[in-house]
Amino acid sequence: MAVTGWLESLRTAQKTALLQDGRRKVHYLFPDGKEMAEEYDEKTSELLVRKWRVKSALGAMGQWQLEVGEPAPLGAGNLGPELIKESNANPIFMRKDTKKSFQWRIRNLPYAKDVYSVCVDQKERCIIVKTTNKKYYKKFSIPDLDRHQLPLDDALLSFAHANCTLIISYQKPKEVVVAESELQKELKKVKTAHGNDGDCKTQ
């Protein structure tokens, strides 16, 4: 029921679409004023970016909050070479999904795989990442499961480590896979603008 509810909210949202640089960019405006922007690979329909924006209590538009995709470097253009080098050495957390899994990458973690612990916290509905040497700790939720009101399952969680990057995967429940497939069908109905001007046409 929850999955149907979320999918229905996406169907009823005001949608605009633009095809640009090999990406299908979709903007959603919900009745409560929230905005969501997604970018899909034009050929594979793989989700590349998802971000949210909400209005403040005074009605002003807030900053975009990234949910999926690689964050842009913060102020890199204003930093000197030494500061840029130091910043690049810090762990970088990002989410990049595949067709079958939610996936997160944490770069600049040089420790051996057996140093890491990755588990589900059922009470807080989040995933916790920590190291036995106490050098790194991170907890994060899976908003998709919250929107669909689905439980977290330790059996769907796995992780790997290579090239100083910790890769955490959570297999998508079948309900999510079905909902994403239905959404792609829905997005094909949205009139899509073409070009480089950044303008979108309304559904």
mmCIF file of C-alpha atoms in Angstrom:
data_model
loop_
_atom_site.group_PDB
_atom_site.id
_atom_site.type_symbol
_atom_site.label_atom_id
_atom_site.label_comp_id
_atom_site.label_asym_id
_atom_site.label_seq_id
_atom_site.Cartn_x
_atom_site.Cartn_y
_atom_site.Cartn_z
ATOM 1 C CA MET A 1 0.000 0.000 0.000
ATOM 2 C CA ALA A 2 2.824 2.387 0.895
ATOM 3 C CA VAL A 3 4.634 1.654 -2.364
ATOM 4 C CA THR A 4 1.462 2.392 -4.304
ATOM 5 C CA GLY A 5 1.048 5.614 -2.329
ATOM 6 C CA TRP A 6 4.531 6.873 -3.182
ATOM 7 C CA LEU A 7 4.184 5.913 -6.820
ATOM 8 C CA GLU A 8 0.828 7.669 -6.967
ATOM 9 C CA SER A 9 2.364 10.858 -5.535
ATOM 10 C CA LEU A 10 4.964 10.752 -8.322
ATOM 11 C CA ARG A 11 2.257 10.224 -10.925
ATOM 12 C CA THR A 12 0.202 13.176 -9.711
ATOM 13 C CA ALA A 13 3.149 15.573 -9.261
ATOM 14 C CA GLN A 14 3.617 18.282 -11.872
ATOM 15 C CA LYS A 15 6.494 17.034 -14.030
ATOM 16 C CA THR A 16 8.779 18.681 -16.576
ATOM 17 C CA ALA A 17 11.487 16.923 -18.576
ATOM 18 C CA LEU A 18 14.548 17.843 -20.601
ATOM 19 C CA LEU A 19 16.886 15.719 -22.691
ATOM 20 C CA GLN A 20 20.397 17.156 -22.444
ATOM 21 C CA ASP A 21 23.966 15.840 -22.674
ATOM 22 C CA GLY A 22 22.817 12.221 -22.811
ATOM 23 C CA ARG A 23 20.709 12.640 -19.688
ATOM 24 C CA ARG A 24 16.957 12.721 -19.193
ATOM 25 C CA LYS A 25 16.339 15.373 -16.537
ATOM 26 C CA VAL A 26 12.999 15.292 -14.734
ATOM 27 C CA HIS A 27 11.674 17.906 -12.310
ATOM 28 C CA TYR A 28 8.796 17.127 -9.941
ATOM 29 C CA LEU A 29 6.690 19.718 -8.131
ATOM 30 C CA PHE A 30 4.505 18.273 -5.369
ATOM 31 C CA PRO A 31 1.303 19.850 -3.993
ATOM 32 C CA ASP A 32 3.046 20.717 -0.696
ATOM 33 C CA GLY A 33 5.643 22.791 -2.553
ATOM 34 C CA LYS A 34 8.487 20.282 -2.329
ATOM 35 C CA GLU A 35 10.607 19.818 -5.423
ATOM 36 C CA MET A 36 12.543 16.783 -6.593
ATOM 37 C CA ALA A 37 14.946 16.686 -9.535
ATOM 38 C CA GLU A 38 16.228 13.466 -11.098
ATOM 39 C CA GLU A 39 18.663 12.717 -13.905
ATOM 40 C CA TYR A 40 18.667 9.408 -15.780
ATOM 41 C CA ASP A 41 21.083 7.980 -18.323
ATOM 42 C CA GLU A 42 19.250 8.374 -21.634
ATOM 43 C CA LYS A 43 20.218 4.916 -22.902
ATOM 44 C CA THR A 44 20.106 2.747 -19.774
ATOM 45 C CA SER A 45 17.529 4.698 -17.667
ATOM 46 C CA GLU A 46 19.949 4.343 -14.747
ATOM 47 C CA LEU A 47 19.381 6.941 -12.021
ATOM 48 C CA LEU A 48 22.387 9.284 -11.870
ATOM 49 C CA VAL A 49 21.153 12.153 -9.686
ATOM 50 C CA ARG A 50 18.298 12.774 -7.251
ATOM 51 C CA LYS A 51 18.005 15.919 -5.165
ATOM 52 C CA TRP A 52 15.343 17.673 -3.114
ATOM 53 C CA ARG A 53 14.429 21.252 -2.316
ATOM 54 C CA VAL A 54 11.864 22.503 0.192
ATOM 55 C CA LYS A 55 10.597 25.928 1.150
ATOM 56 C CA SER A 56 11.516 27.470 4.478
ATOM 57 C CA ALA A 57 8.911 28.464 7.088
ATOM 58 C CA LEU A 58 8.926 31.953 5.534
ATOM 59 C CA GLY A 59 8.338 30.599 2.044
ATOM 60 C CA ALA A 60 11.853 31.102 0.691
ATOM 61 C CA MET A 61 13.356 28.377 -1.466
ATOM 62 C CA GLY A 62 16.023 26.348 0.297
ATOM 63 C CA GLN A 63 19.196 24.833 -1.092
ATOM 64 C CA TRP A 64 19.082 21.617 -3.103
ATOM 65 C CA GLN A 65 19.886 18.580 -0.950
ATOM 66 C CA LEU A 66 21.601 15.757 -2.820
ATOM 67 C CA GLU A 67 20.257 12.227 -2.241
ATOM 68 C CA VAL A 68 21.828 10.327 -5.148
ATOM 69 C CA GLY A 69 24.890 11.307 -7.168
ATOM 70 C CA GLU A 70 28.360 12.674 -6.667
ATOM 71 C CA PRO A 71 28.597 15.894 -4.650
ATOM 72 C CA ALA A 72 30.363 18.823 -6.279
ATOM 73 C CA PRO A 73 33.671 19.890 -4.648
ATOM 74 C CA LEU A 74 33.004 22.560 -2.055
ATOM 75 C CA GLY A 75 34.686 25.804 -3.032
ATOM 76 C CA ALA A 76 37.503 24.020 -4.829
ATOM 77 C CA GLY A 77 37.971 26.991 -7.113
ATOM 78 C CA ASN A 78 38.840 29.225 -4.155
ATOM 79 C CA LEU A 79 41.275 26.914 -2.413
ATOM 80 C CA GLY A 80 45.025 26.827 -2.775
ATOM 81 C CA PRO A 81 46.778 23.640 -3.944
ATOM 82 C CA GLU A 82 47.689 22.624 -0.384
ATOM 83 C CA LEU A 83 44.129 22.925 0.888
ATOM 84 C CA ILE A 84 42.726 21.102 -2.133
ATOM 85 C CA LYS A 85 45.170 18.238 -1.567
ATOM 86 C CA GLU A 86 44.237 18.021 2.107
ATOM 87 C CA SER A 87 40.517 18.110 1.321
ATOM 88 C CA ASN A 88 40.877 15.330 -1.248
ATOM 89 C CA ALA A 89 42.404 13.089 1.427
ATOM 90 C CA ASN A 90 39.249 13.174 3.568
ATOM 91 C CA PRO A 91 36.628 10.413 3.167
ATOM 92 C CA ILE A 92 34.095 11.252 0.437
ATOM 93 C CA PHE A 93 30.613 9.755 0.816
ATOM 94 C CA MET A 94 28.295 9.405 -2.177
ATOM 95 C CA ARG A 95 25.427 7.263 -3.390
ATOM 96 C CA LYS A 96 25.362 5.735 -6.857
ATOM 97 C CA ASP A 97 22.670 3.119 -7.420
ATOM 98 C CA THR A 98 22.582 0.224 -9.845
ATOM 99 C CA LYS A 99 19.511 -1.399 -11.382
ATOM 100 C CA LYS A 100 19.400 -4.042 -8.650
ATOM 101 C CA SER A 101 20.939 -2.310 -5.623
ATOM 102 C CA PHE A 102 21.153 0.886 -3.644
ATOM 103 C CA GLN A 103 24.874 1.545 -3.501
ATOM 104 C CA TRP A 104 27.135 3.897 -1.571
ATOM 105 C CA ARG A 105 30.833 4.590 -2.066
ATOM 106 C CA ILE A 106 33.126 6.017 0.572
ATOM 107 C CA ARG A 107 36.412 7.056 -0.983
ATOM 108 C CA ASN A 108 39.746 7.636 0.741
ATOM 109 C CA LEU A 109 39.398 4.787 3.237
ATOM 110 C CA PRO A 110 42.733 2.958 3.053
ATOM 111 C CA TYR A 111 42.161 0.321 5.746
ATOM 112 C CA ALA A 112 41.906 -3.427 5.092
ATOM 113 C CA LYS A 113 38.431 -4.888 4.589
ATOM 114 C CA ASP A 114 38.422 -6.748 7.911
ATOM 115 C CA VAL A 115 38.687 -3.399 9.726
ATOM 116 C CA TYR A 116 35.192 -2.379 8.646
ATOM 117 C CA SER A 117 31.851 -3.236 10.199
ATOM 118 C CA VAL A 118 28.678 -2.543 8.193
ATOM 119 C CA CYS A 119 25.314 -3.363 9.740
ATOM 120 C CA VAL A 120 21.648 -2.411 9.938
ATOM 121 C CA ASP A 121 20.261 -0.573 12.963
ATOM 122 C CA GLN A 122 16.616 -1.590 13.051
ATOM 123 C CA LYS A 123 15.586 0.904 15.744
ATOM 124 C CA GLU A 124 16.972 3.944 13.932
ATOM 125 C CA ARG A 125 16.243 2.528 10.458
ATOM 126 C CA CYS A 126 19.728 3.211 9.196
ATOM 127 C CA ILE A 127 22.990 1.596 8.140
ATOM 128 C CA ILE A 128 26.029 2.033 10.375
ATOM 129 C CA VAL A 129 29.604 1.923 9.103
ATOM 130 C CA LYS A 130 32.487 1.880 11.566
ATOM 131 C CA THR A 131 36.076 0.712 11.843
ATOM 132 C CA THR A 132 37.698 -1.323 14.600
ATOM 133 C CA ASN A 133 40.515 1.249 14.758
ATOM 134 C CA LYS A 134 37.888 3.943 15.446
ATOM 135 C CA LYS A 135 39.140 6.062 12.549
ATOM 136 C CA TYR A 136 35.776 6.264 10.782
ATOM 137 C CA TYR A 137 32.089 6.217 11.748
ATOM 138 C CA LYS A 138 29.062 6.940 9.582
ATOM 139 C CA LYS A 139 25.352 6.236 9.745
ATOM 140 C CA PHE A 140 22.856 6.903 7.000
ATOM 141 C CA SER A 141 19.279 6.026 6.090
ATOM 142 C CA ILE A 142 17.768 4.668 2.886
ATOM 143 C CA PRO A 143 15.080 7.255 2.055
ATOM 144 C CA ASP A 144 13.573 4.972 -0.608
ATOM 145 C CA LEU A 145 12.687 2.361 2.028
ATOM 146 C CA ASP A 146 11.267 5.072 4.289
ATOM 147 C CA ARG A 147 9.070 6.400 1.472
ATOM 148 C CA HIS A 148 7.851 2.886 0.709
ATOM 149 C CA GLN A 149 7.592 2.065 4.441
ATOM 150 C CA LEU A 150 9.594 -1.118 3.960
ATOM 151 C CA PRO A 151 11.732 -2.761 6.680
ATOM 152 C CA LEU A 152 15.525 -2.949 6.548
ATOM 153 C CA ASP A 153 16.950 -6.441 6.164
ATOM 154 C CA ASP A 154 20.524 -7.330 7.142
ATOM 155 C CA ALA A 155 20.477 -10.175 4.604
ATOM 156 C CA LEU A 156 20.236 -7.664 1.742
ATOM 157 C CA LEU A 157 23.331 -5.751 2.884
ATOM 158 C CA SER A 158 26.872 -6.424 1.665
ATOM 159 C CA PHE A 159 30.121 -4.527 1.218
ATOM 160 C CA ALA A 160 33.449 -4.707 -0.578
ATOM 161 C CA HIS A 161 36.689 -2.742 -0.447
ATOM 162 C CA ALA A 162 39.045 -1.896 -3.292
ATOM 163 C CA ASN A 163 41.349 0.987 -4.282
ATOM 164 C CA CYS A 164 40.802 2.793 -0.960
ATOM 165 C CA THR A 165 37.045 2.795 -1.558
ATOM 166 C CA LEU A 166 34.420 1.066 0.583
ATOM 167 C CA ILE A 167 31.460 -0.024 -1.560
ATOM 168 C CA ILE A 168 28.231 -0.758 0.330
ATOM 169 C CA SER A 169 25.344 -2.430 -1.481
ATOM 170 C CA TYR A 170 21.772 -3.047 -0.387
ATOM 171 C CA GLN A 171 19.719 -5.240 -2.718
ATOM 172 C CA LYS A 172 16.543 -3.477 -3.748
ATOM 173 C CA PRO A 173 13.378 -5.211 -2.470
ATOM 174 C CA LYS A 174 11.080 -6.432 -5.236
ATOM 175 C CA GLU A 175 8.527 -3.769 -4.287
ATOM 176 C CA VAL A 176 11.055 -1.041 -5.088
ATOM 177 C CA VAL A 177 12.109 -2.681 -8.362
ATOM 178 C CA VAL A 178 8.478 -2.871 -9.476
ATOM 179 C CA ALA A 179 7.795 0.741 -8.454
ATOM 180 C CA GLU A 180 10.873 1.985 -10.341
ATOM 181 C CA SER A 181 9.793 0.083 -13.440
ATOM 182 C CA GLU A 182 6.315 1.599 -13.235
ATOM 183 C CA LEU A 183 7.825 5.073 -12.816
ATOM 184 C CA GLN A 184 9.874 4.664 -15.993
ATOM 185 C CA LYS A 185 6.665 3.842 -17.862
ATOM 186 C CA GLU A 186 5.091 6.966 -16.396
ATOM 187 C CA LEU A 187 8.044 9.178 -17.368
ATOM 188 C CA LYS A 188 7.733 8.077 -20.997
ATOM 189 C CA LYS A 189 4.385 9.883 -21.036
ATOM 190 C CA VAL A 190 5.992 13.213 -20.086
ATOM 191 C CA LYS A 191 6.667 15.566 -22.992
ATOM 192 C CA THR A 192 10.407 16.113 -23.196
ATOM 193 C CA ALA A 193 12.198 19.230 -24.371
ATOM 194 C CA HIS A 194 15.421 18.922 -26.357
ATOM 195 C CA GLY A 195 18.310 21.343 -26.399
ATOM 196 C CA ASN A 196 20.897 23.068 -24.261
ATOM 197 C CA ASP A 197 18.890 25.990 -22.946
ATOM 198 C CA GLY A 198 17.877 24.223 -19.740
ATOM 199 C CA ASP A 199 14.194 24.966 -20.276
ATOM 200 C CA CYS A 200 11.640 22.256 -19.629
ATOM 201 C CA LYS A 201 8.139 21.812 -20.941
ATOM 202 C CA THR A 202 5.278 21.028 -18.608
ATOM 203 C CA GLN A 203 3.505 17.703 -18.792
#
